[in-house]
Amino acid sequence: MKLCFILGTRPEIIKLAPIIRLARERNVPFFIIHTGQHYSYELDEIFFAELDLPAPAYDLGIASGGSHLQGEHTGRMLIDIEKILLQERPDLVFVQGDTNTVLAGALAVRKLRTAPSYLTTKLCHVEAGLRSYDDTMTEEINRIVADQLCDYLFVPSDLAKLYLLREGIPGDRIFVTGNTIVDSVHHARSRMDASSILTTLGLAHGGYILATVHRQENVDDPERFRNILTSFDRVFAAHQLPIIYSCHPRSKKMMERFGLSLSHGVRAIIPVGFFDALRLQKHARLVMTDSGGIQEEASILQVPCVTLRNNTERPETTMAGVNSVAGTDPDRILEAVNIMMEKSHEWRPLYGDGHAAEKIFGILGI
Ligand code: UD1
Ligand code: UDP
């Protein structure tokens, strides 16, 4: 049995790490294809080092290049992945989540199963079944197509399974395993607790708000992005808690392009490693974010979350009360922050028990 992991971005590295480590522990032959979608040290290499992952066997170096042409980006990856898979002929390919890397990986496998190659490689989608029902998001297109193409769909929740059944995907392809992010957080706990990031930044438990913003629909739109930054100022004015803003390179680039600046209550930091990110979340009074992974981590780390989007593909978090979807209007965001600040910090686990990777291997008979 030979496995292949296709990844390209920060969240894919973090969420595939538990499965990759398990493959190594069990001496299952595997290799990693890194598309290079993320390439800056703080979005890429730092996680390989922190999470004890082997270097990718193939690094395609296909960064998005700031282009808005999603098809070109995906197509370039598809061309290169296809060649590698044809040569390596793995038994199983894993993709995770909803990025362009996922779409390219899934298409490459399924195209190679047709004439003239007739590969027998099976395709596994980790974190399948998420839906925002917003088809103006490129991620929604990526996950719908990947889910249709995959042989094994590992979903984080019963709700995700229901979504897939509603789309006509046969039930015997769908497995509720929980989300590997829980495995990753559990694995990181002691190093999260040992992180010195609070001291470095001069922060105390509950004495700040953590913010992240990177979604294309938010930061590539000057009005939405300006509104989000205005909401940071309003929240600071109302609560006198500094906003620690982990600034994704895309957001930094767009702030410069739109001439947006931060006021004194907002402190931008370059993206931090996983252990520091978890510690910053755990001790924050609240998180404000448009990240998918951070909505999940809020529920794991018991921190109230306000989501800076009009929808979420993680409705389990809103139903449990740990997350409020506020959109990008500053008034609505402040209102959501005020409400979430008053919430208790006792939310039930939503995405499994931290053994998703083992469950996945059990299902695959590895
Ligand atoms: C991608 C995913 C998104 C995911 C996010 C995780 C798609 C369509 N988007 O978005 O779903 O939530 O990753 O963070 O797959 N850049 C750098 N250094 C990097 C990476 C990006 O400077 O290492 C800058 C470049 O200017 C690049 C821009 O960020 O053009 C956007 O990068 P891209 O990978 O297209 O999208 P993300 O916003 O990172
Ligand atoms: N993260 C990190 N450093 C940061 C900000 C986030 O390590 O400065 C981690 C975070 O803990 C989570 C993941 O990055 O595990 C989320 O990735 P991102 O928000 O880029 O993508 P999304 O989940 O929205 O696809």
PDB file of N, CA and C in Angstrom, residues 10 17 42 78 109 114 132 137 152 159 161 163 195 208 212 219 228 233 244 258 286 288 294 304 340 343:
ATOM      1  N   ARG A  10      -1.334  26.366   4.446  1.00  0.00           N
ATOM      2  CA  ARG A  10      -1.207  26.259   5.911  1.00  0.00           C
ATOM      3  C   ARG A  10      -2.214  25.281   6.532  1.00  0.00           C
ATOM      4  N   ALA A  17      -1.288  16.641   8.998  1.00  0.00           N
ATOM      5  CA  ALA A  17      -0.145  16.205   9.815  1.00  0.00           C
ATOM      6  C   ALA A  17      -0.441  14.941  10.641  1.00  0.00           C
ATOM      7  N   GLU A  42       6.437  31.591   6.947  1.00  0.00           N
ATOM      8  CA  GLU A  42       5.469  31.594   8.064  1.00  0.00           C
ATOM      9  C   GLU A  42       4.121  30.974   7.709  1.00  0.00           C
ATOM     10  N   LEU A  78      -2.692  20.834 -11.790  1.00  0.00           N
ATOM     11  CA  LEU A  78      -3.218  19.600 -12.378  1.00  0.00           C
ATOM     12  C   LEU A  78      -2.194  18.982 -13.333  1.00  0.00           C
ATOM     13  N   VAL A 109      -6.295  12.626 -10.072  1.00  0.00           N
ATOM     14  CA  VAL A 109      -6.508  11.195  -9.800  1.00  0.00           C
ATOM     15  C   VAL A 109      -7.599  10.649 -10.705  1.00  0.00           C
ATOM     16  N   THR A 114      -9.131   7.074 -16.087  1.00  0.00           N
ATOM     17  CA  THR A 114      -9.793   6.837 -17.376  1.00  0.00           C
ATOM     18  C   THR A 114      -8.725   6.465 -18.415  1.00  0.00           C
ATOM     19  N   SER A 132     -21.011  25.952   2.466  1.00  0.00           N
ATOM     20  CA  SER A 132     -21.471  27.294   2.864  1.00  0.00           C
ATOM     21  C   SER A 132     -22.748  27.655   2.107  1.00  0.00           C
ATOM     22  N   MET A 137     -18.080  31.561  -3.686  1.00  0.00           N
ATOM     23  CA  MET A 137     -16.791  31.254  -3.044  1.00  0.00           C
ATOM     24  C   MET A 137     -16.093  30.171  -3.857  1.00  0.00           C
ATOM     25  N   TYR A 152     -13.554   7.908  -0.805  1.00  0.00           N
ATOM     26  CA  TYR A 152     -13.736   7.904   0.650  1.00  0.00           C
ATOM     27  C   TYR A 152     -13.916   9.342   1.097  1.00  0.00           C
ATOM     28  N   LEU A 159     -23.866  16.297  10.410  1.00  0.00           N
ATOM     29  CA  LEU A 159     -24.478  17.271   9.505  1.00  0.00           C
ATOM     30  C   LEU A 159     -23.798  17.247   8.132  1.00  0.00           C
ATOM     31  N   LYS A 161     -22.365  14.755   6.799  1.00  0.00           N
ATOM     32  CA  LYS A 161     -22.806  13.525   6.121  1.00  0.00           C
ATOM     33  C   LYS A 161     -24.172  13.747   5.464  1.00  0.00           C
ATOM     34  N   TYR A 163     -25.450  16.533   4.386  1.00  0.00           N
ATOM     35  CA  TYR A 163     -25.292  17.380   3.189  1.00  0.00           C
ATOM     36  C   TYR A 163     -24.911  16.526   1.980  1.00  0.00           C
ATOM     37  N   SER A 195       4.466  27.751  24.922  1.00  0.00           N
ATOM     38  CA  SER A 195       4.756  28.890  24.034  1.00  0.00           C
ATOM     39  C   SER A 195       4.935  30.174  24.836  1.00  0.00           C
ATOM     40  N   TYR A 208      -6.878  40.638  25.669  1.00  0.00           N
ATOM     41  CA  TYR A 208      -6.786  41.052  24.266  1.00  0.00           C
ATOM     42  C   TYR A 208      -7.783  40.257  23.427  1.00  0.00           C
ATOM     43  N   THR A 212      -8.027  37.467  12.791  1.00  0.00           N
ATOM     44  CA  THR A 212      -7.388  37.090  11.528  1.00  0.00           C
ATOM     45  C   THR A 212      -8.390  37.355  10.405  1.00  0.00           C
ATOM     46  N   VAL A 219     -10.843  40.534   1.797  1.00  0.00           N
ATOM     47  CA  VAL A 219      -9.693  41.437   1.711  1.00  0.00           C
ATOM     48  C   VAL A 219      -9.447  41.959   0.300  1.00  0.00           C
ATOM     49  N   ILE A 228     -14.240  45.926   7.971  1.00  0.00           N
ATOM     50  CA  ILE A 228     -13.711  45.014   8.998  1.00  0.00           C
ATOM     51  C   ILE A 228     -12.712  45.752   9.893  1.00  0.00           C
ATOM     52  N   ASP A 233     -11.663  48.940  15.269  1.00  0.00           N
ATOM     53  CA  ASP A 233     -11.581  50.196  16.038  1.00  0.00           C
ATOM     54  C   ASP A 233     -12.776  50.324  16.979  1.00  0.00           C
ATOM     55  N   ILE A 244      -5.112  41.955  18.530  1.00  0.00           N
ATOM     56  CA  ILE A 244      -3.879  41.385  17.975  1.00  0.00           C
ATOM     57  C   ILE A 244      -4.260  40.750  16.650  1.00  0.00           C
ATOM     58  N   PHE A 258      -4.844  49.099  -1.132  1.00  0.00           N
ATOM     59  CA  PHE A 258      -6.005  49.972  -0.913  1.00  0.00           C
ATOM     60  C   PHE A 258      -5.675  51.170  -0.017  1.00  0.00           C
ATOM     61  N   LEU A 286     -11.644  36.812  23.125  1.00  0.00           N
ATOM     62  CA  LEU A 286     -12.555  36.475  22.017  1.00  0.00           C
ATOM     63  C   LEU A 286     -11.713  36.443  20.745  1.00  0.00           C
ATOM     64  N   MET A 288     -11.908  37.168  16.515  1.00  0.00           N
ATOM     65  CA  MET A 288     -12.675  37.692  15.377  1.00  0.00           C
ATOM     66  C   MET A 288     -11.954  37.178  14.140  1.00  0.00           C
ATOM     67  N   ILE A 294      -9.984  28.436  12.420  1.00  0.00           N
ATOM     68  CA  ILE A 294     -10.049  29.122  13.721  1.00  0.00           C
ATOM     69  C   ILE A 294     -11.457  29.022  14.317  1.00  0.00           C
ATOM     70  N   PRO A 304     -14.899  32.233  22.742  1.00  0.00           N
ATOM     71  CA  PRO A 304     -15.970  32.710  21.869  1.00  0.00           C
ATOM     72  C   PRO A 304     -15.417  33.303  20.577  1.00  0.00           C
ATOM     73  N   MET A 340     -21.204  37.918  22.410  1.00  0.00           N
ATOM     74  CA  MET A 340     -20.315  36.756  22.610  1.00  0.00           C
ATOM     75  C   MET A 340     -19.405  36.940  23.825  1.00  0.00           C
ATOM     76  N   LYS A 343     -20.746  35.299  26.878  1.00  0.00           N
ATOM     77  CA  LYS A 343     -21.018  33.851  26.852  1.00  0.00           C
ATOM     78  C   LYS A 343     -20.125  33.086  27.821  1.00  0.00           C
TER      79      LYS A 343
END
